[in-house]
mmCIF file of C-alpha atoms in Angstrom:
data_model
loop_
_atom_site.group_PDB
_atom_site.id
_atom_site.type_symbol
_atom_site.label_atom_id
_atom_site.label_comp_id
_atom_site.label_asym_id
_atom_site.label_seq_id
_atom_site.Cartn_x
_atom_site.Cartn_y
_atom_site.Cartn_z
ATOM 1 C CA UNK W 290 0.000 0.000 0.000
ATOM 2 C CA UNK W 291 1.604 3.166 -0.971
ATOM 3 C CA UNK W 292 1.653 6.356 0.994
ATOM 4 C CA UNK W 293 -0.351 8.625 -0.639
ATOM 5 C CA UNK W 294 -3.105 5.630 -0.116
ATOM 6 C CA UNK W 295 -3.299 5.502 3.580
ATOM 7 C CA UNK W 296 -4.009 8.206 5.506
ATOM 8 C CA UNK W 297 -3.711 8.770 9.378
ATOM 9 C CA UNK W 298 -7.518 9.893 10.902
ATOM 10 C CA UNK W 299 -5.730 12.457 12.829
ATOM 11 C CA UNK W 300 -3.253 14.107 10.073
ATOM 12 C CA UNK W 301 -6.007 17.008 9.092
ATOM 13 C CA UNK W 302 -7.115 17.285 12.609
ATOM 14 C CA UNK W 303 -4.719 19.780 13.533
ATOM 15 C CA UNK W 304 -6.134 22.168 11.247
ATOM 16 C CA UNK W 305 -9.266 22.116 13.486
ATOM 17 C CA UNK W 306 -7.311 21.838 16.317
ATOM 18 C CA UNK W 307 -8.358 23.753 19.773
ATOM 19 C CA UNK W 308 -5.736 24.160 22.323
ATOM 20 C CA UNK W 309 -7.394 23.388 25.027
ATOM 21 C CA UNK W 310 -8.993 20.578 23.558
ATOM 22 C CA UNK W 311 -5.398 18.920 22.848
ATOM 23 C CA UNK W 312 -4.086 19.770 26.397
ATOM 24 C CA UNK W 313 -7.502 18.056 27.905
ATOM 25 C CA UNK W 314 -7.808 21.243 29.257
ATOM 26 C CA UNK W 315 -11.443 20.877 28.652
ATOM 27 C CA UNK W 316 -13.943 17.621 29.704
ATOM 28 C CA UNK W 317 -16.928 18.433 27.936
ATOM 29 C CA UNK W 318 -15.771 18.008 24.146
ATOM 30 C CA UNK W 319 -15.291 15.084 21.717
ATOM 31 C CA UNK W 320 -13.700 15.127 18.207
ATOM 32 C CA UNK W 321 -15.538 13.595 15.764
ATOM 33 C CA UNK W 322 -14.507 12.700 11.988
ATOM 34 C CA UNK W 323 -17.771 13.463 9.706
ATOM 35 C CA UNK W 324 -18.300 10.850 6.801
ATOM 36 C CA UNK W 325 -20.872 10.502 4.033
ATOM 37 C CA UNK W 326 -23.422 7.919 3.124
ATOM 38 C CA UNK W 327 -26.134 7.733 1.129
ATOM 39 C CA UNK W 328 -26.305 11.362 1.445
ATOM 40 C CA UNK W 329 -26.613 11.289 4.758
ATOM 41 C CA UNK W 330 -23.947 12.641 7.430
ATOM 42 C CA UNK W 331 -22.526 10.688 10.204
ATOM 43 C CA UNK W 332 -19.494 11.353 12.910
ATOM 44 C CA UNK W 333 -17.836 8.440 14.609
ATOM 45 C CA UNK W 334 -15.459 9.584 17.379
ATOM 46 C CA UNK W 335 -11.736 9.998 16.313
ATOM 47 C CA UNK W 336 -10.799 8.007 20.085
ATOM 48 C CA UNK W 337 -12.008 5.048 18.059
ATOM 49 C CA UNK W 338 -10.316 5.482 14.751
ATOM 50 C CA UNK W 339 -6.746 3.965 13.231
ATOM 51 C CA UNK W 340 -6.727 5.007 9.994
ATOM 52 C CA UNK W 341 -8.286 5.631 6.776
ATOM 53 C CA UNK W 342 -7.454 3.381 4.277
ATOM 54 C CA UNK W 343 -8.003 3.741 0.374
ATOM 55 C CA UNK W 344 -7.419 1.259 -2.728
ATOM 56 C CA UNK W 345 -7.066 -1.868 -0.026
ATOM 57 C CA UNK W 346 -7.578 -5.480 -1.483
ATOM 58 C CA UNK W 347 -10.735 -7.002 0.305
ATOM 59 C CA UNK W 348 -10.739 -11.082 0.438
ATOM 60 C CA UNK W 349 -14.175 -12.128 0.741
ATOM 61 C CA UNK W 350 -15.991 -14.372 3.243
ATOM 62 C CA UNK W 351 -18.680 -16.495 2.525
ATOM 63 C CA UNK W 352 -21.572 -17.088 4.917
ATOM 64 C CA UNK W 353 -21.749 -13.936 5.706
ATOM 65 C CA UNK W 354 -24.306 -11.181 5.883
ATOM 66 C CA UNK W 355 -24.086 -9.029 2.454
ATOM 67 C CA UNK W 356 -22.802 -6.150 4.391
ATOM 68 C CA UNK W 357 -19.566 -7.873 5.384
ATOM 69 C CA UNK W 358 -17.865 -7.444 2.396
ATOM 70 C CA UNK W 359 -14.675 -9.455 3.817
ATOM 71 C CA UNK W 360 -11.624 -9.125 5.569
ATOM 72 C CA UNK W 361 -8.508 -6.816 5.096
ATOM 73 C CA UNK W 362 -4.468 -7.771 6.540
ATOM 74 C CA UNK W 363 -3.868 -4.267 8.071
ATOM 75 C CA UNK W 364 -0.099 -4.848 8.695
ATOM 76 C CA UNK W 365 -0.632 -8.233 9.996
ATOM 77 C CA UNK W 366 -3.969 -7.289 11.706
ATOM 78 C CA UNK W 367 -6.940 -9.394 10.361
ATOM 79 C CA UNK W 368 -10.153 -6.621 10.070
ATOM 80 C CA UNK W 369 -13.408 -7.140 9.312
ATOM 81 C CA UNK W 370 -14.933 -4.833 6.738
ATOM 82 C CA UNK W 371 -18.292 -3.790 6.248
ATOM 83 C CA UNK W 372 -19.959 -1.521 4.206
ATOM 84 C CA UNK W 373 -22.069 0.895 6.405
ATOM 85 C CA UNK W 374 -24.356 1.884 3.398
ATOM 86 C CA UNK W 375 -25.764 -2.108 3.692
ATOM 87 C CA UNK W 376 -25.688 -2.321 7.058
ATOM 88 C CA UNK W 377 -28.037 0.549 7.215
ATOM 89 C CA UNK W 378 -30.487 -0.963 4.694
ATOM 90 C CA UNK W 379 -29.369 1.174 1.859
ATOM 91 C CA UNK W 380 -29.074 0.059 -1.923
ATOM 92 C CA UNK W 381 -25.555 -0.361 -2.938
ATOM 93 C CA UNK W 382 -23.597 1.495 -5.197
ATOM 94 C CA UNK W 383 -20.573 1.633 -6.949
ATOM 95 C CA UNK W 384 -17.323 2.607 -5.149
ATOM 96 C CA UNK W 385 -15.602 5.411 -6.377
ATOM 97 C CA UNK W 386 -12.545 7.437 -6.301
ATOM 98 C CA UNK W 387 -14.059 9.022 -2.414
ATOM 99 C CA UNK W 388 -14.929 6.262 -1.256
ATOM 100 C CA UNK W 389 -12.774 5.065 1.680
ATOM 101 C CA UNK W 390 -12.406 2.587 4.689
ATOM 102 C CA UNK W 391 -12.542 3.958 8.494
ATOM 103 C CA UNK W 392 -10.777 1.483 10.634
ATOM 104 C CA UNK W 393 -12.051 1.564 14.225
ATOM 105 C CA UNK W 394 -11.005 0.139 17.202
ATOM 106 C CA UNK W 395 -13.446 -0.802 19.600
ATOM 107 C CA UNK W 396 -12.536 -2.162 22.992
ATOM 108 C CA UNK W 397 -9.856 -4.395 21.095
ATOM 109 C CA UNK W 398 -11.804 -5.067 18.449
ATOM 110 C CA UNK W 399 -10.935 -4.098 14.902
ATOM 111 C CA UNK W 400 -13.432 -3.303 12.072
ATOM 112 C CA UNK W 401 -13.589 -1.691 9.122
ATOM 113 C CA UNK W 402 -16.494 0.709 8.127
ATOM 114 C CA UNK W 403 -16.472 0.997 4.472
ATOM 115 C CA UNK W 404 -18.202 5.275 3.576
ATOM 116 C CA UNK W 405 -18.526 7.033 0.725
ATOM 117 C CA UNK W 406 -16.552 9.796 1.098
ATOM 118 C CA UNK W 407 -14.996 11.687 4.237
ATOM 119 C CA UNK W 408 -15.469 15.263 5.188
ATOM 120 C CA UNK W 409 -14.018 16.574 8.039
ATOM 121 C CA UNK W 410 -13.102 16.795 11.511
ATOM 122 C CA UNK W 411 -15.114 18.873 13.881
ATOM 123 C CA UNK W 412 -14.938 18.975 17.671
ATOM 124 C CA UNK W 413 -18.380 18.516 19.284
ATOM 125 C CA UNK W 414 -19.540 19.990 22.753
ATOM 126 C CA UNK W 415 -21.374 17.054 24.591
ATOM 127 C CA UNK W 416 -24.423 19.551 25.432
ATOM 128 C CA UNK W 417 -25.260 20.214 21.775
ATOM 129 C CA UNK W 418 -25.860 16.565 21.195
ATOM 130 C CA UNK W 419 -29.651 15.806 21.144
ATOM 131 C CA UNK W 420 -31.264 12.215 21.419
ATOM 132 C CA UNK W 421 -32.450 10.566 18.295
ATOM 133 C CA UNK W 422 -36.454 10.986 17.742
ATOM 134 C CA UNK W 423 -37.933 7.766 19.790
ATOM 135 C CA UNK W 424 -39.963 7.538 16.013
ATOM 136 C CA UNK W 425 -36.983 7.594 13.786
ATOM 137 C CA UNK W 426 -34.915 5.275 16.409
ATOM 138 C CA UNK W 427 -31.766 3.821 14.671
ATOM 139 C CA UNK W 428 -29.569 1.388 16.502
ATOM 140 C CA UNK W 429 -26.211 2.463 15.376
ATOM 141 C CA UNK W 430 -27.054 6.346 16.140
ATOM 142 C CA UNK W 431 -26.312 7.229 19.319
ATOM 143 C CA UNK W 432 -27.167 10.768 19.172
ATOM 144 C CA UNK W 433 -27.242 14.063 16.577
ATOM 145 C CA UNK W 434 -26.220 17.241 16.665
ATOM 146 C CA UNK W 435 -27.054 20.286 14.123
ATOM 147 C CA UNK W 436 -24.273 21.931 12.420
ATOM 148 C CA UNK W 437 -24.631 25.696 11.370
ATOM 149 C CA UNK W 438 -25.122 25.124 7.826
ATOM 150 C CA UNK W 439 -28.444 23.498 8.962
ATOM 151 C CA UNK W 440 -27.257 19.759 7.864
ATOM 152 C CA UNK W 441 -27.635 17.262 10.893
ATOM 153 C CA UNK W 442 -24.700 14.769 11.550
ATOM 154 C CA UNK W 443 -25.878 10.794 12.979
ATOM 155 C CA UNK W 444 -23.567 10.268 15.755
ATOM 156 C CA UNK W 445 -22.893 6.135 15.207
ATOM 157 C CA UNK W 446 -22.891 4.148 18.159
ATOM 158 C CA UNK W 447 -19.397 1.890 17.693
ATOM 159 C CA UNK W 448 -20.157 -0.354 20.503
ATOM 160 C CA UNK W 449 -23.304 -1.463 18.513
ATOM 161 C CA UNK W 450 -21.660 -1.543 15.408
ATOM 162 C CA UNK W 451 -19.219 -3.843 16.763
ATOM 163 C CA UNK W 452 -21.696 -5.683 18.931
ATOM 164 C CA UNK W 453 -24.370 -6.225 16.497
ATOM 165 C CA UNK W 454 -22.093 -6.806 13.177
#
């Protein structure tokens, strides 16, 4: 895999970067790396998150559910990957030249979240996220939060991703 294909989840952050933030000065903030699918926005927290990972060969598994679209040897790590437009339900699509792989870390466990294209990193106060609508309930959305621009990002729940993949 050749450098300009992997990326590190933090290597933009610093452009976003808050002082306080880095030094922990401040207990009531989370960073959050903002992804795309199926035009909808979601933000997984960057404490979870190895890398990003373009242009990787997947090896298949069969038996599986169609969202796990295989397995990946991350450096001699064997991850999971699933594509997070199926596991919501969504139709699939063709990859393309955004489309990337998120590779979280999760109490231990490794998995790879397959998205169509990565945004941006934003750092979230705690008291602007609001609970997911007990009529719209998701299972891998822990929470939302409104960005100025009006667009609302899904906060996803890793624990039930991992849990319930």
């Amino acid at each position: 895999m050749s450098a300009e294909n992997t990326k590190t989840a933090m290597s933009g952050a610093d452009n976003y970067a808050d002082e306080d933030f880095i030094s922990g000065g401040t207990e009531t903030m989370e960073r959050y790396l903002t992804f795309r699918t199926d035009n909808l926005i979601f933000g997984v927290s960057t404490n979870y998150i190895i890398e990003i990972i373009t242009n990787h060969a997947i090896t298949p598994m069969p038996m599986m559910p169609g969202y796990v679209k295989g397995i990946i040897n991350l450096r001699g790590q064997i991850v999971p990957i699933i594509d997070i437009r199926l596991r919501l339900g969504k139709p699939a699509i063709e990859y393309t030249n955004t489309t990337c792989v998120i590779v979280l870390n999760v109490d231990s466990v490794f998995i790879g979240v397959i998205v169509d294209a990565v945004d941006q990193v934003l750092d979230i106060d705690y008291s602007s996220i609001s609970p997911v609508p007990a009529n719209n309930r998701e299972e891998l959305v822990s929470g939302m939060i409104s960005l100025p621009d009006n667009h609302v990002v899904l906060l996803l729940d890793c624990e039930t991703l991992v849990n319930n993949s």
